[in-house]
Short mmCIF file of C-alpha atoms and ligand atoms in Angstrom, two decimals:
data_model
loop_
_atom_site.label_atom_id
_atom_site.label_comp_id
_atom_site.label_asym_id
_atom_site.label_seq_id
_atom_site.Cartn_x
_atom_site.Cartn_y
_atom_site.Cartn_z
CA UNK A 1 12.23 10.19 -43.84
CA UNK A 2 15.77 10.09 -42.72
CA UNK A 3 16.67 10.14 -38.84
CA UNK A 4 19.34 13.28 -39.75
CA UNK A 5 15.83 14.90 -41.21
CA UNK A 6 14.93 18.20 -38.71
CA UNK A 7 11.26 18.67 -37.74
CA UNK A 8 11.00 21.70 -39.65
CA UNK A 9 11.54 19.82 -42.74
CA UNK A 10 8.37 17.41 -42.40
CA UNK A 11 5.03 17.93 -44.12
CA UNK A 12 3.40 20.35 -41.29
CA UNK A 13 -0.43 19.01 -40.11
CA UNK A 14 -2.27 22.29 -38.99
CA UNK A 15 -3.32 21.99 -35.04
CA UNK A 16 -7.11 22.20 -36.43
CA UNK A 17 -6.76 19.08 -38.68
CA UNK A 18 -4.98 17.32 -35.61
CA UNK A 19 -7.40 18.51 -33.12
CA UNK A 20 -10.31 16.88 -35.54
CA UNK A 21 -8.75 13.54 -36.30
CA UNK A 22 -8.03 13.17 -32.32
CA UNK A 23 -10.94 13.80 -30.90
CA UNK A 24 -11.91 10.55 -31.91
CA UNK A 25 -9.63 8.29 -29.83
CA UNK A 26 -11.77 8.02 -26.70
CA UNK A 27 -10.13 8.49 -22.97
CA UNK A 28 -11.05 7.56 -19.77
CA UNK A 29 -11.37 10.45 -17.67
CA UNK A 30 -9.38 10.72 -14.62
CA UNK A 31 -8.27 13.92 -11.81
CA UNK A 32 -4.96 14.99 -11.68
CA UNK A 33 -3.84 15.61 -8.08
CA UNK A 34 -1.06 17.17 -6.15
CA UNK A 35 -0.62 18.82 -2.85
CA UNK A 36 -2.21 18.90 1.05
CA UNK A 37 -4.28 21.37 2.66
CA UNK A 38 -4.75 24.79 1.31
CA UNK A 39 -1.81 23.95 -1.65
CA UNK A 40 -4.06 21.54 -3.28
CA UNK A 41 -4.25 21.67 -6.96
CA UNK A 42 -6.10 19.21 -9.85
CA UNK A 43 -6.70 19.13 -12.71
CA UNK A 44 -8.83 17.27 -15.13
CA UNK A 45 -7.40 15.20 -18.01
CA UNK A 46 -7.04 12.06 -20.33
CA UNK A 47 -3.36 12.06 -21.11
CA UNK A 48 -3.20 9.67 -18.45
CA UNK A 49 -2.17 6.06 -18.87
CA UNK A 50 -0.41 2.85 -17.49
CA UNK A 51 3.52 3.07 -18.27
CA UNK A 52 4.29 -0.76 -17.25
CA UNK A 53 3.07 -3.25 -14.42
CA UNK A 54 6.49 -4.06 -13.05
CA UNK A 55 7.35 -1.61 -11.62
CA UNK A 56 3.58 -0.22 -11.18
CA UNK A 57 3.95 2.88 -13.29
CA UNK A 58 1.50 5.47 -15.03
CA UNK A 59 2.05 8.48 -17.23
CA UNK A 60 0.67 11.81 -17.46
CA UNK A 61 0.74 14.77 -19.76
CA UNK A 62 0.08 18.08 -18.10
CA UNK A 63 -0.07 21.90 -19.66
CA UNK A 64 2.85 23.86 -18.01
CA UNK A 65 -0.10 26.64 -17.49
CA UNK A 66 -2.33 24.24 -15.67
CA UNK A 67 -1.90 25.14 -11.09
CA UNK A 68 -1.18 21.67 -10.28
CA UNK A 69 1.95 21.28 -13.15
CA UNK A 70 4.39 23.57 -10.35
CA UNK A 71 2.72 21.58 -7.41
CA UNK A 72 3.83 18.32 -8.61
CA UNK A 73 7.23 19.43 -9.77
CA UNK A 74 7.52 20.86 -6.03
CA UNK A 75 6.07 18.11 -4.03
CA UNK A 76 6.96 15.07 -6.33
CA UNK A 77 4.10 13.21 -6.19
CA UNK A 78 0.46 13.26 -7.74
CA UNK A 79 -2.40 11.06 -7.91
CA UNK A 80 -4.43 9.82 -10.63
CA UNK A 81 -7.85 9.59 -9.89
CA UNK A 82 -10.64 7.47 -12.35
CA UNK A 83 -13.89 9.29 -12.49
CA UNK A 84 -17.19 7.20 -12.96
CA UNK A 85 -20.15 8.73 -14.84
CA UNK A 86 -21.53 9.73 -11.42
CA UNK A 87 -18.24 12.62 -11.98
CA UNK A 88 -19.40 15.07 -14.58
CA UNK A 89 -19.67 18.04 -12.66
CA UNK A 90 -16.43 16.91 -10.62
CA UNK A 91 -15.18 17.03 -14.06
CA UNK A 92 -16.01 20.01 -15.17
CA UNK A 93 -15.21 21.78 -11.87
CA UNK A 94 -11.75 20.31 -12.42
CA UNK A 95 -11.40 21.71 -16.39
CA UNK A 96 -11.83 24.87 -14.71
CA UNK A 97 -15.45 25.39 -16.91
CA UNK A 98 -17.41 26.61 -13.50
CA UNK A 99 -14.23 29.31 -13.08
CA UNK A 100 -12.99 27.67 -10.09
CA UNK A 101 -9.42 27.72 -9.31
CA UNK A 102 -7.19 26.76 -6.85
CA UNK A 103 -7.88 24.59 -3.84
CA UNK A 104 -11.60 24.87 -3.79
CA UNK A 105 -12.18 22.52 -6.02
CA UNK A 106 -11.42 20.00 -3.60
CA UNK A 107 -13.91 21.51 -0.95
CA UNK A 108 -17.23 19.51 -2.57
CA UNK A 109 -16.20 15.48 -2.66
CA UNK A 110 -14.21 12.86 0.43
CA UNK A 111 -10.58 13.23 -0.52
CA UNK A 112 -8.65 11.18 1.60
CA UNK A 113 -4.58 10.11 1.48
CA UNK A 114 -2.49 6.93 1.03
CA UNK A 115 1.24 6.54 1.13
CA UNK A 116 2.46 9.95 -0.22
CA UNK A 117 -0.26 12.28 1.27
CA UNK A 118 -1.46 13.40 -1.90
CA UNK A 119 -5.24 14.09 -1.76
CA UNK A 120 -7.19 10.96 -3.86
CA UNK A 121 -10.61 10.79 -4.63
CA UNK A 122 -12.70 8.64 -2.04
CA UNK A 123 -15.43 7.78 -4.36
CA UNK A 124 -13.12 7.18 -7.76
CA UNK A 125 -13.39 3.95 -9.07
CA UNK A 126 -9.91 3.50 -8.86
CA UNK A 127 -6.82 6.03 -7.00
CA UNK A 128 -3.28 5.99 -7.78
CA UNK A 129 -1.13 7.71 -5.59
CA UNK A 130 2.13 8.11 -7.25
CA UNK A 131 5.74 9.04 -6.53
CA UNK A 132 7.35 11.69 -9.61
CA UNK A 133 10.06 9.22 -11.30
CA UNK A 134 10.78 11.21 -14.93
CA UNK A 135 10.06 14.41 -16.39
CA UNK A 136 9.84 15.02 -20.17
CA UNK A 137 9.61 18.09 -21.00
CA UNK A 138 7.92 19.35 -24.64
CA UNK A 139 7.04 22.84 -25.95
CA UNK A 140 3.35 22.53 -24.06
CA UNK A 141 3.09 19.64 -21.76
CA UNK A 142 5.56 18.14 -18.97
CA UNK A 143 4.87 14.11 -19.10
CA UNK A 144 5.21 13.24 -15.61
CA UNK A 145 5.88 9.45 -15.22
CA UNK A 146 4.87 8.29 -11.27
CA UNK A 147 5.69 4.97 -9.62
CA UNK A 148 2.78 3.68 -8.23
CA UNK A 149 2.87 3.42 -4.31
CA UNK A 150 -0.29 3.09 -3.29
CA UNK A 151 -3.75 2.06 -4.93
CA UNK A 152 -7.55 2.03 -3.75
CA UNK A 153 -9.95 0.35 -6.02
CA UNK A 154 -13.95 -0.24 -6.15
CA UNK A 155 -15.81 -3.16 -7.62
CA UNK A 156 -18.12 -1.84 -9.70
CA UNK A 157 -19.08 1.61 -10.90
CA UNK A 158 -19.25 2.84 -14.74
CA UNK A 159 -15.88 4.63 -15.50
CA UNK A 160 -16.67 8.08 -17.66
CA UNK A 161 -15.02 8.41 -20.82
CA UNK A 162 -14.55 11.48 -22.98
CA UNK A 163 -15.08 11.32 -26.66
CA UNK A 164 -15.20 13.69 -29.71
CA UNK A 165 -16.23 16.42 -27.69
CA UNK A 166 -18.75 14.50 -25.06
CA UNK A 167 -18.70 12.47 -21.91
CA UNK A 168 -20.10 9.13 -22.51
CA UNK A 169 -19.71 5.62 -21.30
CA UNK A 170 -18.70 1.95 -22.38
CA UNK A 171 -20.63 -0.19 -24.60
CA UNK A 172 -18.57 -3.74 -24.55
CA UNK A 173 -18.38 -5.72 -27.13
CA UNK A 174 -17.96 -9.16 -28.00
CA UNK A 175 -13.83 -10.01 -28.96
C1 LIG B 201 -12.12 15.89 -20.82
C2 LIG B 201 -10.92 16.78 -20.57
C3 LIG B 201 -9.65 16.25 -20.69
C4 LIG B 201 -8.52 17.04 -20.45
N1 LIG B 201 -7.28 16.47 -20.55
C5 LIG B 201 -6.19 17.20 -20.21
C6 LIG B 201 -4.91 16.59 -20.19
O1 LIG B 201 -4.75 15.39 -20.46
N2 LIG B 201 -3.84 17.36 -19.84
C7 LIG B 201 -3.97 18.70 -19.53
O2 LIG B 201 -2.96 19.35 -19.23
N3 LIG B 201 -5.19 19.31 -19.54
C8 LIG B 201 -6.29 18.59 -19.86
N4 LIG B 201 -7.53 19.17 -19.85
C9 LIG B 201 -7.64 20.61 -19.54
C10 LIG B 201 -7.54 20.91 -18.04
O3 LIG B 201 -8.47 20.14 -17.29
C11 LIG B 201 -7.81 22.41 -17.81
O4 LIG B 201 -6.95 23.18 -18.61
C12 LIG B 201 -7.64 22.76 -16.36
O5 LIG B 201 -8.42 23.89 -16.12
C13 LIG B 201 -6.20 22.99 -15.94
O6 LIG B 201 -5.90 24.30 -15.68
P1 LIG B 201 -6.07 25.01 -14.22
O7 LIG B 201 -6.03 23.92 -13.18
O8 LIG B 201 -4.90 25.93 -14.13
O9 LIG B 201 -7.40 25.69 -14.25
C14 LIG B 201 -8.67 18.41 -20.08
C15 LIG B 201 -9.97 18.93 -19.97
C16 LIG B 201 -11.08 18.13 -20.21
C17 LIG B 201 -12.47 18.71 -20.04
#
């Protein structure tokens, strides 16, 4: 395929046979955050990983229809928050699958702040709090691309994972 070739000319993959063939690559499921106070807005997700170490930078792919995509266009800054397999229901809640919206989804768990004052999980096994460096926008999905200015991070707790469909957790082996 030639560089001058234009995407409608590729073989086309259905979003079904995509969605199938994904579902397999296994995530680590984090919260999406943005906000303070009664403008708080998260999300859960697993289009979430680490851009480079130097400088301390993570991506993120967020739905233009999810609440917090505005918020952290707006405020320029969001955290990314690593659940543990205590976070399920914190997980759902966040997905939106008990039909909560808005800022009440915060009103369960500790949130507290770090350098930014966006709200990060107390109890995640790790917190970035992150400052909006890059857009990239696509038909669906901003990527939002944060420099990392502040971290909080536990010792030990089993991070949850999402995986052809299910939560689930790490089963190491030897390499
Ligand atoms: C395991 C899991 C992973 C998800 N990953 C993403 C993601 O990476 N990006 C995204 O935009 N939505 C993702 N979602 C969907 C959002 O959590 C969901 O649409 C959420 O309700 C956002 O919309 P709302 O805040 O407006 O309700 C994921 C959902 C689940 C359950």
């Amino acid at each position: 395929v030639s560089d001058t070739t234009s995407p409608l000319e590729l073989p086309h993959v259905a979003p079904d046979e995509f969605r199938a063939a994904i579902r397999h690559l296994a995530g680590g499921v984090v919260i999406i955050a943005s906000g303070s106070g009664a403008d708080r807005r998260g999300l859960t997700a697993t289009a979430a990983c680490s851009l480079s170490t130097d400088p301390p930078s993570i991506l993120v792919c967020v739905n233009r229809t999810a609440e917090a995509h505005d918020v952290i266009t707006q405020t320029r800054s969001f955290s990314v928050n690593v659940l543990t397999s205590d976070h399920v229901e914190l997980a759902n809640k966040f997905a939106g699958r008990d039909g909560s919206k808005g800022a009440i989804r915060f009103a369960q768990e500790l949130w507290s702040t770090l350098a930014t004052g966006t709200p990060v999980l107390a109890d995640a096994i790790s917190a970035f709090d992150c400052s909006l460096f890059e857009t990239c926008e696509t038909k669906t999905h901003t990527v939002f691309i944060g420099r990392v200015v502040g971290v909080a991070a536990r010792s030990v707790a089993t991070p949850l994972l999402y995986h052809n469909g299910r939560y689930g957790v790490v089963a190491h082996v030897e390499g």
